[in-house]
Coordinates of C-alpha atoms in Angstrom, one line a residue:
Chain A
M17 CA -11.0 -0.9 43.5
T18 CA -8.4 -1.0 40.7
R19 CA -9.5 0.2 37.4
P20 CA -9.7 -2.3 34.4
L21 CA -7.1 -1.9 31.6
L22 CA -9.8 -0.8 29.3
E23 CA -13.5 -0.1 29.8
A24 CA -15.9 0.5 26.8
R25 CA -19.1 2.3 27.6
D26 CA -21.9 2.2 25.0
V27 CA -19.4 2.3 21.9
R28 CA -21.4 2.9 18.7
V29 CA -20.1 3.1 15.1
S30 CA -22.4 4.1 12.3
F31 CA -21.6 4.5 8.6
E32 CA -23.5 7.1 6.4
I33 CA -24.8 5.3 3.3
R34 CA -25.5 7.3 0.3
H35 CA -27.2 6.2 -2.9
P36 CA -25.8 7.5 -6.2
S37 CA -29.5 8.6 -7.1
D38 CA -29.8 10.5 -3.9
L39 CA -29.9 14.3 -4.1
P40 CA -27.1 16.0 -2.4
W41 CA -29.4 17.4 0.5
T42 CA -31.1 14.0 1.2
P43 CA -30.0 13.0 4.7
P44 CA -27.8 9.8 4.3
A45 CA -29.2 6.6 5.7
L46 CA -27.5 5.4 8.8
L47 CA -26.1 1.8 9.1
H48 CA -25.2 1.0 12.9
A49 CA -22.5 -1.3 12.5
V50 CA -21.8 -1.4 16.2
N51 CA -24.6 -0.5 18.5
G52 CA -24.0 0.2 22.0
I53 CA -21.2 -2.2 23.1
S54 CA -19.9 -2.2 26.7
F55 CA -17.3 -4.4 28.3
R56 CA -14.6 -4.2 30.9
L57 CA -11.2 -5.8 30.1
E58 CA -9.3 -6.6 33.3
R59 CA -5.4 -6.6 33.3
G60 CA -4.1 -10.1 32.1
Q61 CA -7.6 -11.1 30.8
T62 CA -8.6 -12.4 27.5
L63 CA -11.9 -11.4 26.1
G64 CA -13.0 -13.2 23.0
I65 CA -15.5 -11.7 20.7
V66 CA -17.5 -14.1 18.5
G67 CA -20.2 -13.7 15.8
E68 CA -20.9 -14.4 12.2
S69 CA -19.6 -12.4 9.4
G70 CA -20.7 -8.7 9.3
C71 CA -21.9 -8.6 12.9
G72 CA -19.3 -5.8 13.7
K73 CA -16.4 -7.6 15.4
S74 CA -13.9 -6.1 13.2
T75 CA -15.5 -2.6 13.2
L76 CA -15.6 -2.8 17.1
A77 CA -11.8 -3.3 17.1
R78 CA -11.1 -0.7 14.7
A79 CA -13.2 1.7 16.7
L80 CA -11.4 1.0 19.9
I81 CA -8.0 2.0 18.4
R82 CA -9.7 5.0 16.8
M83 CA -9.3 3.9 13.1
L84 CA -13.0 4.5 12.7
P85 CA -15.2 7.4 14.0
A86 CA -17.1 6.1 16.9
T87 CA -19.3 7.4 19.9
G88 CA -19.4 6.4 23.4
S89 CA -16.2 6.3 25.4
V90 CA -13.3 4.0 26.1
I91 CA -11.6 4.5 29.4
W92 CA -7.9 3.5 29.7
E93 CA -6.6 2.4 33.2
D94 CA -5.2 5.8 33.8
G95 CA -8.8 7.4 33.5
T96 CA -8.3 8.9 30.1
D97 CA -11.1 8.6 27.7
L98 CA -9.3 7.7 24.5
F99 CA -12.3 8.8 22.2
T100 CA -11.7 12.4 23.5
L101 CA -7.9 12.6 22.7
S102 CA -6.4 14.3 19.8
P103 CA -4.5 12.1 17.3
R104 CA -1.1 13.5 18.7
Q105 CA -2.3 12.7 22.3
M106 CA -3.7 9.3 21.2
L107 CA -0.1 8.4 20.0
R108 CA 1.2 7.5 23.5
Y109 CA -1.6 5.2 23.8
R110 CA -1.2 3.6 20.5
A111 CA 2.1 2.4 21.8
E112 CA 0.2 0.4 24.6
M113 CA -2.3 -1.3 22.4
Q114 CA -0.9 -3.2 19.3
V115 CA -3.1 -5.1 16.6
I116 CA -2.5 -8.3 14.9
F117 CA -4.2 -8.5 11.5
Q118 CA -6.2 -11.4 9.9
D119 CA -4.1 -11.6 6.6
P120 CA -0.6 -12.2 7.6
L121 CA 0.9 -11.6 4.3
A122 CA -1.1 -8.7 3.2
S123 CA -0.3 -6.7 6.4
L124 CA 3.4 -6.7 5.8
D125 CA 4.8 -4.2 3.2
P126 CA 6.3 -6.2 0.5
R127 CA 9.2 -3.6 -0.2
M128 CA 10.4 -3.8 3.4
T129 CA 12.8 -6.4 5.2
V130 CA 11.4 -8.2 8.1
G131 CA 13.8 -6.2 10.2
E132 CA 12.3 -2.9 8.9
I133 CA 8.8 -4.2 9.4
I134 CA 9.2 -5.2 13.1
A135 CA 11.3 -2.0 13.8
E136 CA 8.5 0.4 12.5
P137 CA 6.7 0.5 15.8
L138 CA 10.1 1.3 17.6
R139 CA 10.8 4.1 15.1
T140 CA 7.4 5.6 15.7
H141 CA 7.3 5.3 19.4
R142 CA 10.8 5.3 20.6
P143 CA 12.5 7.7 18.0
R144 CA 15.4 8.3 20.2
M145 CA 16.5 4.8 20.1
G146 CA 19.8 4.2 18.3
A147 CA 19.9 2.0 15.2
T148 CA 22.1 -0.8 16.8
E149 CA 19.8 -0.8 20.0
R150 CA 16.8 -1.0 17.7
R151 CA 18.3 -3.9 15.7
E152 CA 19.1 -5.9 19.0
K153 CA 15.6 -5.4 20.1
V154 CA 14.3 -6.7 16.8
R155 CA 16.4 -9.8 16.9
A156 CA 15.3 -10.5 20.4
V157 CA 11.7 -10.2 19.6
M158 CA 12.2 -12.3 16.5
E159 CA 13.7 -15.1 18.7
R160 CA 10.8 -14.5 21.2
V161 CA 8.2 -15.6 18.6
G162 CA 10.0 -18.3 17.1
L163 CA 11.6 -16.8 13.9
L164 CA 15.4 -17.2 13.3
P165 CA 17.1 -13.8 14.0
N166 CA 19.5 -14.3 11.0
Q167 CA 16.5 -13.9 8.7
I168 CA 16.3 -10.2 9.5
N169 CA 17.1 -9.1 6.1
R170 CA 14.6 -11.4 4.3
Y171 CA 11.4 -10.0 2.7
P172 CA 7.9 -11.1 3.5
H173 CA 7.3 -13.0 0.4
E174 CA 10.0 -15.4 1.4
F175 CA 8.0 -16.6 4.4
S176 CA 5.2 -19.0 4.9
G177 CA 1.8 -17.9 6.1
G178 CA 2.4 -18.9 9.7
Q179 CA 5.9 -17.4 9.8
C180 CA 4.3 -14.1 8.3
Q181 CA 1.9 -14.1 11.3
R182 CA 4.8 -14.5 13.7
I183 CA 6.1 -11.4 12.0
G184 CA 3.0 -9.6 12.6
I185 CA 3.2 -10.8 16.3
A186 CA 6.6 -9.7 16.6
R187 CA 6.0 -6.2 15.3
A188 CA 3.0 -6.0 17.8
L189 CA 5.1 -6.9 20.9
V190 CA 8.2 -4.9 20.0
V191 CA 7.1 -1.9 21.8
E192 CA 5.8 -4.0 24.8
P193 CA 2.2 -3.2 24.7
K194 CA -0.1 -3.9 27.4
L195 CA -3.1 -4.8 25.2
L196 CA -3.0 -6.9 22.1
I197 CA -6.0 -6.7 19.8
C198 CA -6.1 -9.9 17.6
D199 CA -8.6 -9.4 14.6
E200 CA -9.0 -13.0 13.6
P201 CA -5.3 -13.8 13.8
V202 CA -5.7 -17.5 12.7
S203 CA -8.5 -17.7 10.2
A204 CA -6.4 -17.4 7.3
L205 CA -4.0 -20.1 8.4
D206 CA -4.0 -24.0 8.1
V207 CA -5.3 -25.9 11.1
S208 CA -2.1 -27.1 12.2
I209 CA -0.4 -23.8 11.8
Q210 CA -3.3 -22.2 13.7
A211 CA -2.4 -24.5 16.8
Q212 CA 1.0 -23.3 16.7
V213 CA 0.1 -19.6 16.5
I214 CA -2.6 -20.1 19.4
G215 CA 0.1 -21.9 21.3
L216 CA 2.5 -18.9 20.9
L217 CA -0.3 -16.5 21.8
E218 CA -0.9 -18.3 25.0
E219 CA 2.6 -18.6 26.0
L220 CA 3.3 -14.7 25.3
R221 CA 0.2 -14.1 27.4
R222 CA 1.4 -16.0 30.3
D223 CA 5.0 -14.7 30.1
L224 CA 4.4 -11.1 29.3
G225 CA 1.1 -10.7 31.2
L226 CA -0.6 -9.3 28.2
T227 CA -4.3 -8.5 27.8
I228 CA -5.9 -9.6 24.9
L229 CA -8.8 -8.8 22.7
F230 CA -9.5 -11.9 20.6
I231 CA -11.7 -11.7 17.8
A232 CA -12.7 -14.9 15.9
H233 CA -15.5 -16.8 14.4
D234 CA -14.3 -20.1 15.3
L235 CA -15.8 -20.9 18.6
S236 CA -13.3 -23.7 19.6
V237 CA -10.3 -21.3 19.0
V238 CA -12.0 -18.7 21.3
K239 CA -13.0 -21.4 23.9
H240 CA -9.3 -22.4 24.1
L241 CA -8.0 -18.9 24.7
S242 CA -10.5 -16.7 26.3
D243 CA -11.4 -16.1 29.8
E244 CA -14.7 -14.3 29.0
V245 CA -16.6 -14.4 25.8
M246 CA -18.9 -11.9 24.3
V247 CA -21.3 -12.9 21.4
L248 CA -22.3 -10.2 18.9
Y249 CA -25.2 -10.2 16.4
L250 CA -26.0 -7.2 14.2
G251 CA -23.6 -5.0 16.1
R252 CA -25.2 -5.9 19.3
M253 CA -24.4 -7.7 22.4
M254 CA -26.4 -11.0 22.7
E255 CA -24.5 -12.7 25.6
K256 CA -21.4 -12.2 27.7
A257 CA -20.1 -14.7 30.2
P258 CA -17.2 -16.3 31.5
S259 CA -15.7 -18.8 28.9
S260 CA -16.7 -21.9 31.0
A261 CA -20.2 -20.8 31.7
L262 CA -20.8 -19.6 28.2
F263 CA -19.9 -22.9 26.6
S264 CA -21.4 -25.2 29.3
D265 CA -24.5 -23.2 30.0
P266 CA -25.4 -20.9 27.2
R267 CA -28.6 -18.9 28.0
H268 CA -29.2 -17.0 24.8
P269 CA -30.8 -18.8 21.8
Y270 CA -28.4 -17.4 19.4
T271 CA -25.3 -18.7 21.4
Q272 CA -27.0 -22.1 21.7
A273 CA -27.6 -22.1 17.9
L274 CA -23.8 -21.1 17.4
L275 CA -22.5 -23.8 19.8
S276 CA -24.7 -26.6 18.3
A277 CA -23.2 -25.7 14.9
V278 CA -19.5 -26.5 16.2
P279 CA -18.6 -29.9 14.6
I280 CA -17.5 -32.6 17.2
P281 CA -14.5 -34.6 15.9
D282 CA -16.4 -37.9 17.0
P283 CA -18.8 -39.3 14.3
Q284 CA -21.1 -41.1 16.8
I285 CA -21.7 -37.9 18.9
E286 CA -21.7 -35.9 15.6
R287 CA -24.4 -38.2 14.2
T288 CA -26.9 -37.9 17.3
K289 CA -26.3 -34.3 18.3
R290 CA -29.1 -31.9 17.5
V291 CA -28.2 -28.8 15.6
I292 CA -30.3 -25.9 16.1
A293 CA -30.9 -24.6 12.6
L294 CA -31.6 -21.0 12.2
D295 CA -34.4 -19.9 9.8
G296 CA -34.0 -17.3 7.3
E297 CA -31.1 -14.9 6.4
L298 CA -29.3 -12.4 8.4
P299 CA -31.2 -9.2 8.4
S300 CA -29.9 -6.2 6.5
P301 CA -28.2 -4.0 9.0
M302 CA -29.8 -1.0 7.3
H303 CA -33.1 -2.3 8.4
P304 CA -32.6 -4.3 11.5
P305 CA -35.8 -5.7 13.2
S306 CA -37.8 -3.9 15.8
G307 CA -37.2 -4.7 19.5
C308 CA -34.9 -7.7 19.8
V309 CA -32.8 -7.8 16.6
F310 CA -32.6 -11.6 16.7
R311 CA -36.4 -12.3 16.9
T312 CA -36.6 -12.9 13.1
R313 CA -34.8 -16.0 13.5
C314 CA -35.3 -17.1 17.1
P315 CA -37.1 -20.2 17.9
R316 CA -38.4 -18.7 21.2
A317 CA -39.6 -15.3 19.8
T318 CA -43.1 -14.3 20.8
G319 CA -45.2 -11.0 20.4
L320 CA -43.3 -9.5 23.2
C321 CA -40.0 -9.6 21.3
A322 CA -41.2 -7.1 18.6
S323 CA -41.9 -4.2 20.8
P324 CA -39.5 -3.1 23.4
P325 CA -35.9 -4.1 23.1
P326 CA -35.0 -6.6 25.8
E327 CA -33.3 -5.4 28.9
E328 CA -29.9 -7.0 29.9
C329 CA -30.5 -9.8 32.4
T330 CA -28.1 -11.1 34.6
S331 CA -28.5 -14.6 35.9
D332 CA -25.2 -14.2 38.0
A333 CA -22.8 -11.4 38.5
R334 CA -20.8 -12.1 35.3
H335 CA -23.4 -13.8 33.0
H336 CA -25.2 -11.3 31.0
T337 CA -27.9 -12.1 28.4
L338 CA -29.9 -9.8 26.1
C339 CA -33.1 -11.8 25.8
H340 CA -36.6 -11.9 26.9
F341 CA -36.6 -15.6 27.5
P342 CA -33.1 -16.5 28.5
G343 CA -32.9 -20.2 29.4
P344 CA -30.7 -23.3 29.3
A345 CA -30.4 -25.1 26.0
A346 CA -32.0 -28.3 27.1
E347 CA -35.5 -26.6 27.5
L348 CA -35.2 -25.5 23.9
I349 CA -34.4 -29.0 22.6
G350 CA -36.7 -31.0 24.8
Chain B
M11 CA 20.0 -41.7 16.7
V12 CA 23.6 -40.7 15.9
I13 CA 22.7 -39.6 12.4
D14 CA 19.8 -37.4 13.9
S15 CA 22.2 -35.7 16.5
Q16 CA 24.6 -34.9 13.7
K17 CA 21.6 -33.5 11.8
M18 CA 20.7 -31.4 14.7
Q19 CA 24.2 -30.1 15.1
S20 CA 24.4 -29.2 11.5
L21 CA 21.0 -27.4 12.0
A22 CA 22.3 -25.6 14.8
A23 CA 25.3 -24.5 13.0
A24 CA 23.0 -23.4 10.2
T25 CA 21.0 -21.3 12.4
A26 CA 23.9 -19.6 14.0
R27 CA 25.4 -18.4 10.8
E28 CA 25.4 -14.9 9.9
D29 CA 22.3 -13.1 8.5
I30 CA 20.8 -14.5 5.3
A31 CA 20.4 -11.8 2.7
G32 CA 16.9 -11.7 1.5
R33 CA 16.0 -11.4 -2.1
S34 CA 14.0 -8.1 -2.5
L35 CA 11.3 -7.5 -5.2
W36 CA 13.7 -5.3 -6.9
A37 CA 16.3 -8.1 -7.4
D38 CA 13.6 -10.2 -8.8
A39 CA 12.5 -7.4 -11.3
R40 CA 16.4 -6.9 -12.3
R41 CA 16.6 -10.6 -13.2
R42 CA 13.4 -10.5 -15.3
F43 CA 14.6 -7.3 -17.1
L44 CA 17.9 -8.9 -17.9
R45 CA 16.4 -11.9 -19.3
N46 CA 14.2 -9.7 -21.7
K47 CA 16.2 -9.6 -24.9
A48 CA 14.3 -6.6 -26.5
A49 CA 14.7 -4.7 -23.2
L50 CA 18.5 -5.2 -23.3
F51 CA 18.6 -4.4 -26.9
G52 CA 16.8 -1.1 -26.1
L53 CA 19.2 -0.3 -23.1
L54 CA 22.2 -0.9 -25.7
L55 CA 20.7 1.6 -28.0
L56 CA 20.2 4.1 -25.2
V57 CA 23.6 3.6 -24.0
F58 CA 25.0 4.2 -27.4
V59 CA 23.0 7.3 -27.8
V60 CA 23.9 8.7 -24.5
F61 CA 27.7 8.0 -25.2
F62 CA 27.1 9.7 -28.6
A63 CA 25.7 12.7 -26.8
L64 CA 28.3 13.0 -24.1
F65 CA 31.6 12.2 -26.0
G66 CA 30.7 12.6 -29.6
N67 CA 32.2 16.3 -29.3
S68 CA 35.7 14.9 -28.8
L69 CA 35.6 13.0 -32.0
A70 CA 34.1 16.0 -34.1
R71 CA 36.9 17.9 -36.1
W72 CA 34.5 20.9 -36.2
S73 CA 32.4 22.8 -33.8
N74 CA 28.7 23.2 -34.2
D75 CA 28.8 26.7 -35.2
E76 CA 32.1 26.8 -37.3
I77 CA 31.4 27.4 -40.9
D78 CA 33.3 25.6 -43.7
F79 CA 33.7 28.1 -46.3
A80 CA 35.0 25.7 -48.7
V81 CA 31.6 24.0 -48.9
M82 CA 29.3 27.0 -48.2
G83 CA 26.9 27.2 -50.8
Q84 CA 27.8 24.2 -52.6
A85 CA 26.5 21.6 -49.8
A86 CA 25.2 19.3 -52.5
E87 CA 28.3 18.8 -54.3
L88 CA 31.1 19.1 -51.7
G89 CA 29.2 18.8 -48.3
G90 CA 28.5 15.0 -48.4
P91 CA 29.7 12.8 -45.5
S92 CA 33.4 12.0 -46.0
L93 CA 36.3 11.1 -43.7
E94 CA 38.9 13.5 -45.5
T95 CA 37.1 16.6 -45.0
G96 CA 36.2 15.6 -41.3
H97 CA 32.6 16.1 -41.9
Y98 CA 31.6 12.6 -41.1
F99 CA 27.9 13.2 -41.5
G100 CA 28.5 16.0 -44.2
T101 CA 27.5 19.6 -43.8
D102 CA 24.3 21.7 -43.9
D103 CA 23.8 24.4 -46.5
L104 CA 25.8 26.9 -44.6
G105 CA 28.7 24.6 -44.4
R106 CA 28.3 23.7 -40.6
D107 CA 29.4 20.3 -39.7
L108 CA 26.4 18.0 -39.2
F109 CA 28.1 15.6 -37.0
A110 CA 28.7 18.3 -34.3
R111 CA 25.3 19.5 -34.9
T112 CA 23.7 16.0 -34.4
V113 CA 25.7 15.5 -31.2
Q114 CA 24.4 18.8 -29.9
G115 CA 21.0 18.3 -31.0
T116 CA 20.9 14.9 -29.4
Q117 CA 22.1 16.5 -26.1
I118 CA 19.2 19.0 -26.1
S119 CA 16.7 16.4 -27.0
L120 CA 17.9 14.2 -24.2
A121 CA 17.9 16.9 -21.8
V122 CA 14.4 18.0 -22.6
G123 CA 13.2 14.5 -22.4
I124 CA 14.8 13.8 -19.3
I125 CA 14.1 17.0 -17.4
G126 CA 10.5 16.9 -18.4
S127 CA 10.1 13.5 -17.3
A128 CA 11.9 14.2 -13.9
I129 CA 9.5 17.2 -13.4
A130 CA 6.7 14.8 -14.1
V131 CA 8.1 12.2 -11.5
V132 CA 8.7 14.7 -8.6
V133 CA 5.7 16.9 -9.0
G134 CA 3.3 14.3 -10.4
T135 CA 4.0 11.7 -7.8
L136 CA 3.8 14.0 -4.9
W137 CA 0.7 15.5 -6.1
G138 CA -1.1 12.4 -7.0
A139 CA 0.0 10.4 -3.8
T140 CA -1.1 13.4 -1.5
A141 CA -4.6 13.6 -3.3
G142 CA -5.0 9.9 -3.3
Y143 CA -4.0 9.2 0.3
F144 CA -6.1 12.1 2.0
G145 CA -8.9 11.7 -0.4
G146 CA -12.2 13.6 0.2
R147 CA -12.2 17.2 -0.6
I148 CA -8.4 17.6 -0.8
D149 CA -8.5 15.0 -3.5
N150 CA -11.4 16.6 -5.4
L151 CA -9.7 20.1 -5.1
M152 CA -6.3 18.7 -6.5
M153 CA -7.6 16.4 -9.3
R154 CA -10.1 19.2 -10.5
T155 CA -7.2 21.5 -10.8
V156 CA -5.4 18.8 -13.0
D157 CA -8.6 18.4 -15.0
I158 CA -8.7 22.1 -15.7
L159 CA -5.0 22.3 -16.7
L160 CA -5.4 19.3 -19.1
A161 CA -8.4 20.9 -20.6
I162 CA -6.2 23.7 -21.8
P163 CA -4.7 23.0 -25.3
Y164 CA -1.1 23.0 -24.0
M165 CA 0.6 23.2 -27.6
F166 CA -1.2 26.5 -28.2
V167 CA -0.1 27.8 -24.7
L168 CA 3.3 26.6 -25.2
I169 CA 3.7 28.4 -28.6
L170 CA 2.2 31.5 -27.1
L171 CA 4.8 31.5 -24.3
L172 CA 7.7 30.9 -26.6
V173 CA 6.4 33.6 -28.8
M174 CA 5.9 36.1 -25.9
Y175 CA 8.9 35.4 -24.0
G176 CA 11.2 34.7 -26.9
R177 CA 12.7 31.3 -27.7
S178 CA 14.9 30.0 -24.9
I179 CA 15.9 26.7 -23.6
T180 CA 14.7 27.5 -19.9
M181 CA 11.2 28.5 -21.5
L182 CA 11.1 25.2 -23.3
F183 CA 11.9 23.3 -20.2
A184 CA 9.5 25.3 -18.2
G185 CA 6.7 24.7 -20.8
V186 CA 7.3 21.0 -21.2
G187 CA 7.7 20.5 -17.5
L188 CA 4.3 22.4 -16.7
I189 CA 2.3 20.0 -18.8
S190 CA 4.1 16.8 -18.2
W191 CA 3.1 16.2 -14.6
L192 CA -0.6 16.1 -15.2
E193 CA -0.9 12.7 -16.6
M194 CA 1.4 11.3 -14.0
S195 CA -0.5 12.7 -11.2
R196 CA -3.5 11.0 -12.3
I197 CA -1.9 7.6 -12.7
V198 CA -0.3 7.8 -9.3
R199 CA -3.4 8.9 -7.6
G200 CA -5.1 5.8 -8.9
Q201 CA -2.4 3.6 -7.9
T202 CA -2.4 5.3 -4.4
L203 CA -6.0 4.7 -4.0
S204 CA -5.7 1.0 -4.5
L205 CA -2.6 1.0 -2.1
K206 CA -4.3 3.0 0.7
N207 CA -6.6 0.1 1.5
R208 CA -3.9 -2.6 1.6
D209 CA -3.6 -4.2 5.2
Y210 CA 0.1 -2.9 5.6
I211 CA -1.1 0.6 5.3
E212 CA -3.8 0.1 7.9
A213 CA -1.2 -1.6 10.0
A214 CA 0.9 1.4 9.8
R215 CA -2.0 3.6 10.7
A216 CA -2.8 1.5 13.7
I217 CA 0.8 1.7 14.9
G218 CA 0.2 5.5 14.9
V219 CA 2.8 6.2 12.0
P220 CA 1.9 9.8 10.9
A221 CA 0.4 10.3 7.5
R222 CA 3.3 12.1 5.9
T223 CA 5.7 9.2 6.9
I224 CA 3.2 6.6 5.8
I225 CA 3.3 8.3 2.2
R226 CA 7.1 8.5 2.4
R227 CA 7.7 5.1 3.8
H228 CA 5.0 2.8 2.4
I229 CA 3.2 4.4 -0.4
L230 CA 6.1 5.9 -2.5
P231 CA 8.3 2.9 -2.6
N232 CA 5.3 0.7 -3.7
L233 CA 4.5 3.2 -6.4
I234 CA 8.1 3.3 -7.9
G235 CA 7.3 0.5 -10.2
V236 CA 4.4 2.2 -12.0
V237 CA 6.2 5.6 -11.8
T238 CA 9.4 4.2 -13.5
V239 CA 7.5 2.7 -16.2
F240 CA 5.5 5.8 -17.0
A241 CA 8.5 8.0 -16.7
T242 CA 10.5 6.0 -19.3
L243 CA 7.5 6.0 -21.8
L244 CA 7.2 9.7 -21.1
V245 CA 10.6 10.6 -22.1
P246 CA 10.1 9.9 -25.9
N247 CA 6.9 11.8 -25.7
M248 CA 8.6 14.8 -24.4
I249 CA 11.3 14.5 -27.0
L250 CA 8.6 14.4 -29.6
T251 CA 6.8 17.5 -28.2
E252 CA 10.1 19.2 -28.3
S253 CA 10.7 18.2 -31.9
F254 CA 7.4 19.4 -33.0
I255 CA 8.0 22.7 -31.4
S256 CA 11.4 22.9 -33.2
F257 CA 9.9 21.6 -36.4
L258 CA 7.6 24.6 -36.3
G259 CA 10.6 26.8 -35.7
L260 CA 10.0 27.9 -32.2
G261 CA 12.3 25.7 -30.4
V262 CA 15.9 26.4 -29.5
Q263 CA 17.9 29.2 -30.9
E264 CA 20.7 29.2 -33.3
P265 CA 23.5 28.1 -33.2
M266 CA 22.1 25.7 -30.7
T267 CA 19.9 23.1 -32.3
S268 CA 17.8 19.9 -31.5
L269 CA 17.2 16.9 -33.4
G270 CA 13.7 18.2 -34.3
A271 CA 15.2 21.4 -35.7
L272 CA 17.6 19.4 -37.7
I273 CA 15.0 17.1 -38.9
S274 CA 13.0 20.0 -40.1
E275 CA 16.0 21.7 -41.9
G276 CA 16.8 18.3 -43.5
S277 CA 13.5 17.8 -44.8
G278 CA 13.3 21.4 -46.2
T279 CA 16.3 20.7 -48.4
I280 CA 15.6 17.2 -49.4
A281 CA 14.7 18.3 -52.9
Y282 CA 18.3 19.5 -53.6
G283 CA 20.0 16.1 -53.1
T284 CA 21.2 16.5 -49.6
L285 CA 19.7 13.4 -48.1
W286 CA 22.3 13.2 -45.2
Q287 CA 20.9 16.2 -43.8
L288 CA 17.7 14.4 -43.0
A289 CA 19.0 10.9 -42.7
F290 CA 21.6 11.3 -39.8
P291 CA 19.5 13.4 -37.4
L292 CA 16.5 11.0 -38.1
L293 CA 18.5 8.0 -37.2
F294 CA 19.5 9.1 -33.9
F295 CA 16.0 10.5 -33.3
V296 CA 14.5 7.1 -34.2
T297 CA 17.1 5.2 -32.2
T298 CA 16.4 7.1 -29.0
L299 CA 12.8 6.7 -29.3
F300 CA 13.2 3.0 -29.9
G301 CA 15.6 2.7 -27.0
F302 CA 13.2 4.3 -24.6
F303 CA 10.1 2.5 -25.6
F304 CA 11.9 -1.0 -25.5
V305 CA 13.3 -0.1 -22.0
G306 CA 9.9 1.2 -20.8
D307 CA 8.2 -2.1 -22.0
G308 CA 10.9 -4.3 -20.4
L309 CA 10.5 -2.4 -17.1
R310 CA 6.8 -2.8 -17.3
D311 CA 7.1 -6.5 -17.8
A312 CA 9.8 -6.8 -15.1
L313 CA 8.1 -4.8 -12.4
D314 CA 4.5 -6.2 -12.5
P315 CA 4.8 -9.9 -13.7
K316 CA 1.1 -10.5 -12.9
D317 CA -0.2 -8.1 -15.7
R318 CA 1.4 -10.1 -18.5

């Protein structure tokens, strides 16, 4: 059996929270931003990660590329655990995994030309490459993402949001990575531009055989692009399933609530459809509910949900749900 | 359709053209600076003062340590500014040419200001950027050192140094340089803290760019605006410090002089009707300060247009 490109096992990220009034020897409170996430990312596959703000999506992505201290393990396809590497050893793997950021303009250095920005990964990971060759490569990748190569000497503030995101994509692709981590790459863009950027990502994935970890809070975008989708809530996985199964047959009440909130561009259906409104606010991640973290807002919660945390239950080989009472949505509505 | 295909052709031609030059933030700042009248006036004053310091000696008929025995002792009657005697700015009590002495004093004052400010820029920027970027314990250690040094009354230390090691230009430069970088490092650290959390720094870290390169390639270029403004405003402060030291009689040694020393001498003899001995050095002193302050203000407006 071949290894997956990347396998995350029980990844946890916690932050120490100190109050100014705390004495220096008081142990700091722990905030578990990401709590035991595991997944496998096969070569050429796209995994979508969804969840509301503050559920740990971006934290998970930052932990995977070792921008944050995390525990657990992340196994690369050659069998190395990325979390055990020194920063110097990690450098080789950084070339294999590149990130696209949420805010297209803010992620580009305003004092650098587009050419310099896109060339930065090359200068870091291919230090022996000559200046002419580097420039040729930058031009080629600019053309690949739909930018005019003769704009190589322009500055980021001279481009629109969509073009800036293309520059970000070009910078990620210039070192030919295997894994592309997209941290909400389209949420800061207009809808029409979103479609273009998603289209570009799809095209690149097909042509270059990229593996993509796609983080978003927009379900329709994720549905369009992902092979598999993972739903997070308060740093924990709620449900993970192939995209088609998750959207047609969601089994976790949280996923069902999320899906019912997606607007449908048809007033007739929109008027008659039932929205599962969740009660209450997102609990503080400092004091998560006991047992199942979702129970405080879950329409199906019973006394059982408060004590032991639910086991992962698997309805078929690839559909995992973390719930005591998984079931189809109809049952809930009816 | 015909028109459309023509349009397509011209578009294709346009895209095939050579590289378009981008307009950098620097070019924008330069345009804003050149439109600022007060700043341009300040720049003009500075250019005038610098030319005076560099080439004034070739106009002077006397050197700065030559004594004109004809006017010695009768400076009030014979030592006034005049073209015939060659003392354009008059003489001092000893009969030394004030024009040559003002040129020389301006040289020293500018040198002290610029060198003090240059030390501040190099040391202060590196110190502040390192402390700000790495944060945590390193930051604490480095910035507490700055706090301790700032708590020492520097004028007192400077005077002690000059008294202990004798009056010399090197000592003066060292003393001024020693204190000038402290404020700078604080400002740079603050700016670095806010830059550190920008997305493009995060992007560089994700790419795997080493910390030192991030400071050099991303932090420093984005600091230059603040640093330039602060450095231009620091130059007049350095000149003022030097003048104060010279006014106390501890600055450069005779026959060398500085604007501060000349002003001090001039103010001492004002009662004897030799106003020119105060007026000319003071004029150049004030012009230099005005020039630097106007240029500094202009740079600030040009470099962060959002703050206006």
